[in-house]
Coordinates of C-alpha atoms in Angstrom, one line a residue:
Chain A
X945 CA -64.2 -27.1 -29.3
X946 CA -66.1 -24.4 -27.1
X947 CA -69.8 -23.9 -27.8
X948 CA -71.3 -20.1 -28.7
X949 CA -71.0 -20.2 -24.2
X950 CA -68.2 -19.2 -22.4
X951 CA -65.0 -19.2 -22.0
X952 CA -64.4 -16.6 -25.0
X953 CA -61.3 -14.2 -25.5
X954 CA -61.6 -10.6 -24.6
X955 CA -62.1 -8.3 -27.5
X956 CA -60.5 -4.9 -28.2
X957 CA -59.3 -2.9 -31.0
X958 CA -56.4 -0.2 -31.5
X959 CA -55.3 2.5 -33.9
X960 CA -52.2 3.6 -35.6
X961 CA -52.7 6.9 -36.7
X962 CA -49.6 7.9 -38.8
X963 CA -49.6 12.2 -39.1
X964 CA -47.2 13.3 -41.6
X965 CA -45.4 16.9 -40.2
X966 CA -43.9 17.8 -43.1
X967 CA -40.8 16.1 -43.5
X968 CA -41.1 14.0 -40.7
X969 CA -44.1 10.6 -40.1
X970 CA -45.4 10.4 -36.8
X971 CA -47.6 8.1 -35.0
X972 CA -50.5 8.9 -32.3
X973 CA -49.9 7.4 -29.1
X974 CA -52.2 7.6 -25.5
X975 CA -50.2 7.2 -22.2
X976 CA -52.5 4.7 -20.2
X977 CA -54.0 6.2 -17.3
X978 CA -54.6 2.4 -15.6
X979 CA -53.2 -1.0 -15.5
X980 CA -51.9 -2.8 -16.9
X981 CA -49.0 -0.8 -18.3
X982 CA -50.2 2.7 -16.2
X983 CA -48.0 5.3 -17.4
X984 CA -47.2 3.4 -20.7
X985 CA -47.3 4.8 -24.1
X986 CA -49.7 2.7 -26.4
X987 CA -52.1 3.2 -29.2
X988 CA -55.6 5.0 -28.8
X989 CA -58.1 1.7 -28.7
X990 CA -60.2 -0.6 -26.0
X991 CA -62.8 -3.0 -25.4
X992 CA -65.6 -3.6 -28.1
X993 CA -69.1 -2.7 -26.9
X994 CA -71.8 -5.5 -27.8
X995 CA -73.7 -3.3 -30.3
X996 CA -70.8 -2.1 -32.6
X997 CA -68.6 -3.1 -35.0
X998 CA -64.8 -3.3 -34.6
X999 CA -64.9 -0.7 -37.0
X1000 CA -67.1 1.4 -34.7
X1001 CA -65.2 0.5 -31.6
X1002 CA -61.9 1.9 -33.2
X1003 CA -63.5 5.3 -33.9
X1004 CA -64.9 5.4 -30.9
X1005 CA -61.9 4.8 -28.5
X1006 CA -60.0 7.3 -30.4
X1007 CA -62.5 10.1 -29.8
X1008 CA -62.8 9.1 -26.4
X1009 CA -59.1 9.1 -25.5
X1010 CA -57.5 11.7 -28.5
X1011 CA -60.9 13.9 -29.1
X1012 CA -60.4 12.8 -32.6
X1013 CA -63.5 12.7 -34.4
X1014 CA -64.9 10.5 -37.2
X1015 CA -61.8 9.6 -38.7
X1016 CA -61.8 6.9 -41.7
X1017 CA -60.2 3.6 -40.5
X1018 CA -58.9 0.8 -42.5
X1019 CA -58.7 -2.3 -41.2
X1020 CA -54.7 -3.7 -40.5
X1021 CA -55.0 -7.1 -39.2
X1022 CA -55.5 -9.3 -36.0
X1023 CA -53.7 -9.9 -33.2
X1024 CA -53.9 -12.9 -30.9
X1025 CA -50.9 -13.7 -29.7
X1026 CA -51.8 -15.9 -26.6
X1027 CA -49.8 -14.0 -23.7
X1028 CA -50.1 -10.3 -25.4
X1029 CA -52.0 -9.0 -22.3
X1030 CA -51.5 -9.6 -19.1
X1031 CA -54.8 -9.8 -17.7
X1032 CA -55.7 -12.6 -20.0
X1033 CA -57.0 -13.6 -23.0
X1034 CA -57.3 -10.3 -25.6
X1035 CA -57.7 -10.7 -29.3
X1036 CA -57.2 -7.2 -30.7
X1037 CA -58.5 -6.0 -34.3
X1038 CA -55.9 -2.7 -35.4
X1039 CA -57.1 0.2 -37.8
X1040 CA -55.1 2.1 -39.3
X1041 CA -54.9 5.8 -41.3
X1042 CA -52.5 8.2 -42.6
X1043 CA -54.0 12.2 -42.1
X1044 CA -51.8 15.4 -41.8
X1045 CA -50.8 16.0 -38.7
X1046 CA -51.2 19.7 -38.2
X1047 CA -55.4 18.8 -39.3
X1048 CA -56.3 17.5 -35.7
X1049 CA -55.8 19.3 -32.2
X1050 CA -55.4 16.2 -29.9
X1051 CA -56.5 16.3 -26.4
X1052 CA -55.9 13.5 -23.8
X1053 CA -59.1 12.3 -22.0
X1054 CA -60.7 8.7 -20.6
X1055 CA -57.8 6.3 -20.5
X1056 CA -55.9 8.5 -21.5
X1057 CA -53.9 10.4 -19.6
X1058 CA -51.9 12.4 -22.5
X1059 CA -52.0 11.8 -25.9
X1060 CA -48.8 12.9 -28.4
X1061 CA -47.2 12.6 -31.7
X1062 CA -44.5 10.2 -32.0
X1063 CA -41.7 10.8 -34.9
X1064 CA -41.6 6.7 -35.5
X1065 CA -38.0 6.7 -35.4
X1066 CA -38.2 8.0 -32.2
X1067 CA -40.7 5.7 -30.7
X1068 CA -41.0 5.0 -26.3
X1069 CA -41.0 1.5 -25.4
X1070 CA -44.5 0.2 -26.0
X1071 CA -47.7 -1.7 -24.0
X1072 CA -48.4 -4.8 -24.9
X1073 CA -47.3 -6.3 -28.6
X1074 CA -47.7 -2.8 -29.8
X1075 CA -44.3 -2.6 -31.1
X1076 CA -45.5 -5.4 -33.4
X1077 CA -48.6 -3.7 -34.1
X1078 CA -46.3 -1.1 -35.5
X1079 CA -44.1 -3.0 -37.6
X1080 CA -47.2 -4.7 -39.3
X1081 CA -48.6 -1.0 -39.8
X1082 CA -45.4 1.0 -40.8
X1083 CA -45.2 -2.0 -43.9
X1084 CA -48.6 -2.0 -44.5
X1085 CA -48.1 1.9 -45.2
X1086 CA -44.7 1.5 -47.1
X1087 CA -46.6 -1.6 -49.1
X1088 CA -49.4 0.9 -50.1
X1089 CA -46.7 3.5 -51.0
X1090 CA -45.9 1.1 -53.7
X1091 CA -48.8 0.4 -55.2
X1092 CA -51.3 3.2 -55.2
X1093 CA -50.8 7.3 -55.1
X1094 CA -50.5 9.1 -51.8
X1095 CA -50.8 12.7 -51.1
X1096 CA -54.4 13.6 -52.6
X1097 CA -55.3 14.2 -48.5
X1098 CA -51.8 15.3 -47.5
X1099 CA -50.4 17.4 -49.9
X1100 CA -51.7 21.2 -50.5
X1101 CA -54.0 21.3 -53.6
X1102 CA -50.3 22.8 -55.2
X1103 CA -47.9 21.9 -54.6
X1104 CA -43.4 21.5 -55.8
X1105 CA -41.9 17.8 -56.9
X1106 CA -39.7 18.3 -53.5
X1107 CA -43.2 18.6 -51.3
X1108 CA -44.1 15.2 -52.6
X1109 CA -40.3 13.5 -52.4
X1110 CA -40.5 14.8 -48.8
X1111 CA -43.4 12.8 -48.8
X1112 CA -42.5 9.9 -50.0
X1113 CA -39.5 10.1 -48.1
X1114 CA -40.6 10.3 -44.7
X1115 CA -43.0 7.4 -45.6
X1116 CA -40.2 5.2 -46.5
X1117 CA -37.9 6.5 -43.8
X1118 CA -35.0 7.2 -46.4
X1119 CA -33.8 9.8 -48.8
X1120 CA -34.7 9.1 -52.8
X1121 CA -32.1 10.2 -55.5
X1122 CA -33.9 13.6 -56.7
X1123 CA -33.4 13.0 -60.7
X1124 CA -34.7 9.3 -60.4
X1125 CA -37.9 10.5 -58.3
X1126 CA -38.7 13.4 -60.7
X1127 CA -38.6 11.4 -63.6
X1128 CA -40.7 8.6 -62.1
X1129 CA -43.8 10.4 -60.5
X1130 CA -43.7 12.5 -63.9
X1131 CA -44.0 9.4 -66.3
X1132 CA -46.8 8.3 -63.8
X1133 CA -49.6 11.5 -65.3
X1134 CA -50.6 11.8 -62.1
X1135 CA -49.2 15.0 -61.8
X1136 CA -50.5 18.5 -63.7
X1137 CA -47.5 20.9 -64.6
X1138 CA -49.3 24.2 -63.4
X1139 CA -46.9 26.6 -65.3
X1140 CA -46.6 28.2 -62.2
X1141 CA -43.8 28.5 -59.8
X1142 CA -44.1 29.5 -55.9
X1143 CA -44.2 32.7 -54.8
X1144 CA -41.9 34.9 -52.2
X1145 CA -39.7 31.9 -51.1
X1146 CA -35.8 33.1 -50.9
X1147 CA -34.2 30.7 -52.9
X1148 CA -35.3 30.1 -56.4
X1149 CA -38.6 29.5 -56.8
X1150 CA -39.8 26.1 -58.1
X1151 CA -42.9 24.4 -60.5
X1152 CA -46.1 24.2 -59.2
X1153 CA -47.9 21.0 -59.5
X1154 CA -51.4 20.0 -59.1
X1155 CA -52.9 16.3 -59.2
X1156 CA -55.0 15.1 -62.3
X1157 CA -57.5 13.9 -60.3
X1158 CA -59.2 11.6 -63.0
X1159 CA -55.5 9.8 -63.2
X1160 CA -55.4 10.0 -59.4
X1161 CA -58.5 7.8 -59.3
X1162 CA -57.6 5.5 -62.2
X1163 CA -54.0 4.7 -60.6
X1164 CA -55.6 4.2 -57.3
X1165 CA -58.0 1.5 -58.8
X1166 CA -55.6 0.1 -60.7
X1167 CA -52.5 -0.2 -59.3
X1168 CA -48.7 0.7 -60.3
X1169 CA -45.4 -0.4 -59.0
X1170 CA -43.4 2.6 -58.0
X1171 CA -39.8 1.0 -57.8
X1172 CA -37.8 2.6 -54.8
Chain B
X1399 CA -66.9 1.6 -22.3
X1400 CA -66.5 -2.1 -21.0
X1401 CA -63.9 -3.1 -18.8
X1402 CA -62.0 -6.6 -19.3
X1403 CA -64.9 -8.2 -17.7
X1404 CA -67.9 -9.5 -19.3
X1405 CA -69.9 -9.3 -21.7
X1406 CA -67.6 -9.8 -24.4
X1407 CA -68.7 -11.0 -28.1
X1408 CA -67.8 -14.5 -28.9
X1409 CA -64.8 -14.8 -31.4
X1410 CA -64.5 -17.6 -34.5
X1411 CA -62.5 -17.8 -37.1
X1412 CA -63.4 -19.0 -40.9
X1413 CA -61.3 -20.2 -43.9
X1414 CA -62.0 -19.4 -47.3
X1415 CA -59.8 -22.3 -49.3
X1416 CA -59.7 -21.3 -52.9
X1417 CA -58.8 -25.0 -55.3
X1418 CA -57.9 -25.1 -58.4
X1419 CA -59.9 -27.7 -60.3
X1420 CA -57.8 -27.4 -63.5
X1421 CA -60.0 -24.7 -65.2
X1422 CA -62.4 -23.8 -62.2
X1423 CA -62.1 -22.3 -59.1
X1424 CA -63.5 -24.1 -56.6
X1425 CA -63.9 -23.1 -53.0
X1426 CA -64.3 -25.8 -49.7
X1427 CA -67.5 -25.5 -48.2
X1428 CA -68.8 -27.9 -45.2
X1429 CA -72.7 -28.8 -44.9
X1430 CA -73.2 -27.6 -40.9
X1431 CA -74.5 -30.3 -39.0
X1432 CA -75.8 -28.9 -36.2
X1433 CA -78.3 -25.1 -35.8
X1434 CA -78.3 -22.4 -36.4
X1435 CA -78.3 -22.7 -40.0
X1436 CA -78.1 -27.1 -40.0
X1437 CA -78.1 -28.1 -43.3
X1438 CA -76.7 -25.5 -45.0
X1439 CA -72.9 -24.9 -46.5
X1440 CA -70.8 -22.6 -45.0
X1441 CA -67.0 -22.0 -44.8
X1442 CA -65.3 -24.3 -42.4
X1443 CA -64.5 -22.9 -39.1
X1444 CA -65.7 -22.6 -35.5
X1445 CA -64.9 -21.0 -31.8
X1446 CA -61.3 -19.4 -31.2
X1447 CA -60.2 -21.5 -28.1
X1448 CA -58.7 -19.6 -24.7
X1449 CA -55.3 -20.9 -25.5
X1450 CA -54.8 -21.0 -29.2
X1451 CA -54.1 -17.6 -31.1
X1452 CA -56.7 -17.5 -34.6
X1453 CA -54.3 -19.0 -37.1
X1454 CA -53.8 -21.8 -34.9
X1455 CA -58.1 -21.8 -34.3
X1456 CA -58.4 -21.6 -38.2
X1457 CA -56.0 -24.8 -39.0
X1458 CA -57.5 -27.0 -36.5
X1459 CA -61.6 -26.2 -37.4
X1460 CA -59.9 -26.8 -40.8
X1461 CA -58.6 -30.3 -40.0
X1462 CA -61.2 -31.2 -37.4
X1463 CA -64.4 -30.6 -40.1
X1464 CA -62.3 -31.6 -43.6
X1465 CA -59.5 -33.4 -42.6
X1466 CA -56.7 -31.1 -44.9
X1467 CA -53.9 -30.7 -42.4
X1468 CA -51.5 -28.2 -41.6
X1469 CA -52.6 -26.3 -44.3
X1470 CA -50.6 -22.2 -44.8
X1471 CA -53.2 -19.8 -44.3
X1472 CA -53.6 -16.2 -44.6
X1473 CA -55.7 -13.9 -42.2
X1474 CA -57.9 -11.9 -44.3
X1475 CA -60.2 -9.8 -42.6
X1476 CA -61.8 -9.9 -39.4
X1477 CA -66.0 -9.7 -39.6
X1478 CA -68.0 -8.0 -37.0
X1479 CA -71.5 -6.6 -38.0
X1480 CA -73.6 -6.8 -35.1
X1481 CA -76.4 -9.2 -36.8
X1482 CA -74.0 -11.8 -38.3
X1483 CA -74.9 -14.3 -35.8
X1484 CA -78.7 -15.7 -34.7
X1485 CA -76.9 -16.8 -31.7
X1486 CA -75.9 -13.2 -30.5
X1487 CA -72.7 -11.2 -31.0
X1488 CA -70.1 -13.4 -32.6
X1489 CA -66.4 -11.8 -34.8
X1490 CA -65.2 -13.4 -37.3
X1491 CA -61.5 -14.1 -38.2
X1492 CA -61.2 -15.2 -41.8
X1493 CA -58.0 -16.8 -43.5
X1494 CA -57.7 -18.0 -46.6
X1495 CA -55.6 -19.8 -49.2
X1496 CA -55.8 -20.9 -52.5
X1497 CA -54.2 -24.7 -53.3
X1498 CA -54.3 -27.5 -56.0
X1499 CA -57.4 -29.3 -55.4
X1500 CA -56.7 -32.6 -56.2
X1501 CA -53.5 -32.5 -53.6
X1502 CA -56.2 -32.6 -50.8
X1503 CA -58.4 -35.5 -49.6
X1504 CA -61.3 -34.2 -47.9
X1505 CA -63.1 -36.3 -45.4
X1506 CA -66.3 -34.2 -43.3
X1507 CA -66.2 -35.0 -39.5
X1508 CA -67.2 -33.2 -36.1
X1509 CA -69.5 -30.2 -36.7
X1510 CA -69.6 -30.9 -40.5
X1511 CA -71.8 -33.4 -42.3
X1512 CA -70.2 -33.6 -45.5
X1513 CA -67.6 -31.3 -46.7
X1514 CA -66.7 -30.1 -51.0
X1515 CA -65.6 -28.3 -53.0
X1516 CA -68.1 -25.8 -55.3
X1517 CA -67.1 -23.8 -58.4
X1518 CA -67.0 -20.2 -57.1
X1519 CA -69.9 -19.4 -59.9
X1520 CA -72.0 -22.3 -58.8
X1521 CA -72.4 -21.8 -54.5
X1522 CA -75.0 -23.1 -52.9
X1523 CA -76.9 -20.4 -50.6
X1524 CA -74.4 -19.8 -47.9
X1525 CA -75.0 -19.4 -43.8
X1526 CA -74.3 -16.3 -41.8
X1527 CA -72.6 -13.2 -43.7
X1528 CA -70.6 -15.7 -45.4
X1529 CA -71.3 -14.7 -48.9
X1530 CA -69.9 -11.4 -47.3
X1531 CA -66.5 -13.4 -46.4
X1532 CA -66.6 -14.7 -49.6
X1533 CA -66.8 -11.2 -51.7
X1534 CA -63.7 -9.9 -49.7
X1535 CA -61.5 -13.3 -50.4
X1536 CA -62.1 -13.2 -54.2
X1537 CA -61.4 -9.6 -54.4
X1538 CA -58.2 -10.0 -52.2
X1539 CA -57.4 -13.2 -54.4
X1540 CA -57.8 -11.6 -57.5
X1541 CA -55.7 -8.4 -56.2
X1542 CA -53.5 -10.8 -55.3
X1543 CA -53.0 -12.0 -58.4
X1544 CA -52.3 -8.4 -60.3
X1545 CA -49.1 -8.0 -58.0
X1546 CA -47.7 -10.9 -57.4
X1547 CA -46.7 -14.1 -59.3
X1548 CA -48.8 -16.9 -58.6
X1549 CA -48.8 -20.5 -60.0
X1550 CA -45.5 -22.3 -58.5
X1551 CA -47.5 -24.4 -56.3
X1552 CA -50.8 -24.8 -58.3
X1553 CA -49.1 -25.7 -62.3
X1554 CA -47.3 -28.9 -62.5
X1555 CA -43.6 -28.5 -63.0
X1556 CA -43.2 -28.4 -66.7
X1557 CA -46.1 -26.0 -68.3
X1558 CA -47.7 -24.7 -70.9
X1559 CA -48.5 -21.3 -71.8
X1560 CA -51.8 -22.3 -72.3
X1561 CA -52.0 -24.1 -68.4
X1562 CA -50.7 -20.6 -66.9
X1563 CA -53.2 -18.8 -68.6
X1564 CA -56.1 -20.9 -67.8
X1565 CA -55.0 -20.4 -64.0
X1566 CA -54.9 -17.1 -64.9
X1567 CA -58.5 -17.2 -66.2
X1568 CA -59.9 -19.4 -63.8
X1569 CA -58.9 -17.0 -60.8
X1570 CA -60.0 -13.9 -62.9
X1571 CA -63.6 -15.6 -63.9
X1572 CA -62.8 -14.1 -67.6
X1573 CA -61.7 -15.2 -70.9
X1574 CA -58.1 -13.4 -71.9
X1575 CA -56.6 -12.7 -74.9
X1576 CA -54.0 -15.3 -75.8
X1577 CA -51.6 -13.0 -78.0
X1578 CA -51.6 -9.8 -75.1
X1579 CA -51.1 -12.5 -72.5
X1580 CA -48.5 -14.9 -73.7
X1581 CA -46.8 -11.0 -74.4
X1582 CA -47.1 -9.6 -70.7
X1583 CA -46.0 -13.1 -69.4
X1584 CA -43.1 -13.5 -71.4
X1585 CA -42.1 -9.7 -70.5
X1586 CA -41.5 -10.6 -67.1
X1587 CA -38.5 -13.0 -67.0
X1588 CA -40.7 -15.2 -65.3
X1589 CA -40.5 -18.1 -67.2
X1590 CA -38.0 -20.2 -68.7
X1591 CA -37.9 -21.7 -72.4
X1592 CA -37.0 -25.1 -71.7
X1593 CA -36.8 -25.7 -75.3
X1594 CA -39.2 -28.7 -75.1
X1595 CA -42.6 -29.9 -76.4
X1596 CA -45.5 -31.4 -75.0
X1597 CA -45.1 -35.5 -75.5
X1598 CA -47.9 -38.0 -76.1
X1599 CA -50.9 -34.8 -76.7
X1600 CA -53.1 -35.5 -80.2
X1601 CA -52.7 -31.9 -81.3
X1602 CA -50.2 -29.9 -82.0
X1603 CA -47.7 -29.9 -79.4
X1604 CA -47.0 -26.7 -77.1
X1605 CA -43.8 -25.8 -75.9
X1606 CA -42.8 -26.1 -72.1
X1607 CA -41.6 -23.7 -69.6
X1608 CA -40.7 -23.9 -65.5
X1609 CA -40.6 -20.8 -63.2
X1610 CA -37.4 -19.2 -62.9
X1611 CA -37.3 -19.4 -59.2
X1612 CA -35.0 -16.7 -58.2
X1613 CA -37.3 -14.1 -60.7
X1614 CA -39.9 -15.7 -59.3
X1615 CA -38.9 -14.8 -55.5
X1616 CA -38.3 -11.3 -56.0
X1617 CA -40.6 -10.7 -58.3
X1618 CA -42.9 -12.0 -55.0
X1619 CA -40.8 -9.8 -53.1
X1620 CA -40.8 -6.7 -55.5
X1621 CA -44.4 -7.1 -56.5
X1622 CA -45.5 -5.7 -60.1
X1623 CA -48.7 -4.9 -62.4
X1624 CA -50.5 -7.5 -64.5
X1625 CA -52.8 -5.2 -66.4
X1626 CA -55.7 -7.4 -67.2

């Protein structure tokens, strides 16, 4: 019905940035420095400039208020609830990444007044519909987890099969029967038996594994279904 | 850097609806009646209004420049490159949806002056960056179709191998082999043998099957690989 004039929603955009610490997924989260919600824990994000792309605008917002730099974003989804923000009409377009947590020093700064990791079991009450940001973005996550490898960014270049079950654990929030895992991610070839086993650990040493990264590439193009 | 107040880009929302014309895939596109770009197709769709969230926006520009009502759409990406728009800054919304043609009368009205449906090999030069919107809905479509069944509302209810693999072919754009797909269909417990034939055809008659609803649900639910 409206014309290219005004009246037009506000337009912002927000970030989940899960950080896996070791065994445990995290999310990034800002505590607002203004109103609305002023003290609040929310995602990094804000208002779209007129000369950048949502995509641009997410990036941006989380350097501002996490000192996070350049960080690749995929895009989530939409939100537009009519009543998410109390000051009005906001539309906001989430991004979303998974990185290793202990690769970025965060520091609080703009609208933000501090800036932490969140174990997402262990989540504050949230700003806005952020707690249904987060549900959309934790199965977004556990959705990719089921169709395409993860770890290539996460894991060290060797690693043991309990490094990536503790992956693939804390992803899906639950503990994986050991002997079904191991014989899964092993039929999969994504995974290059090193002949190698770690060195000074206490307990008996385990196999070191690397990723084929040729397979790596064709599984991610293609697809699989890991059934958990 | 900008507060809630103004300027804020102007939001819209588009909808990419794929239709099956038995063999050919089709998708709706609306002549615009009006500038910029009057004269030329484009997806239907218009300006997100204060009150509506951008499903709601995308069903009603849907009705109010086609007629199809009600229809189930999915959001599937959310456009915002700085240019799109002669007008000035203007994001996108897309949904989409992908429906038996011939279960939808389309009548052009309001900002449309004529509306139809266009085999997706055959489009007419399309306004904005909607050949962009296009690109990402056939690549989600045809993702869509590796992990998920599709066909229970698009084949009639009684089918033939051959119908589900010219759905199959028309959504893909590519000829398949008949002997490695009837196999990989059959694997999946996805169809059942009702131990009928065609009646009333001049060749040779082809068996019929229906979906088995319940594989058919959590096979939806489970997701899987059709290696094509």
């Amino acid at each position: 019905m409206y014309s290219y004039e005004y009246p037009r929603p506000a337009l912002t955009v927000d970030c989940v940035i899960f950080g896996l610490d070791k065994h445990t997924l995290k999310i990034l989260l800002i505590q607002r420095a203004k109103e609305p919600f002023a003290g609040s824990w929310a995602f990094p994000g804000g208002f779209v400039d007129m000369d950048e792309t949502t995509e641009n605008a997410a990036k941006r917002e989380l350097e501002e208020e996490t000192g996070i730099q350049d960080m690749f974003l995929e895009q989530l989804y939409t939100f537009s609830k009519v009543d998410r923000d109390p000051r009005g009409r906001v539309v906001s377009v989430a991004y979303y990444a998974l990185v290793k947590m202990q690769d970025y020093k965060i520091s609080a700064a703009d609208d933000a007044q501090d800036a932490r990791w969140f174990a997402v079991d262990q989540l504050p009450p949230l700003a806005f519909d952020h707690q249904d940001i987060f549900s959309v973005a934790m199965e977004r996550l556990r959705g990719k987890l089921r169709y395409q490898p993860i770890g290539f960014e996460l894991l060290p270049e060797k690693f043991t099969l309990s490094q990536i079950q503790d992956l693939y654990e804390a992803v899906l929030g639950k503990k994986l029967d050991k002997r079904n895992f191991r014989k899964k991610i092993l039929s999969m070839n994504l995974l290059v038996d090193l002949q190698e086993r770690q060195k000074g650990v206490a307990h008996r040493s385990a196999k070191l594994y690397q990723f084929d990264r040729n397979n790596y590439l064709a599984l991610q193009e293609k697809g699989f279904v890991f059934e958990i």
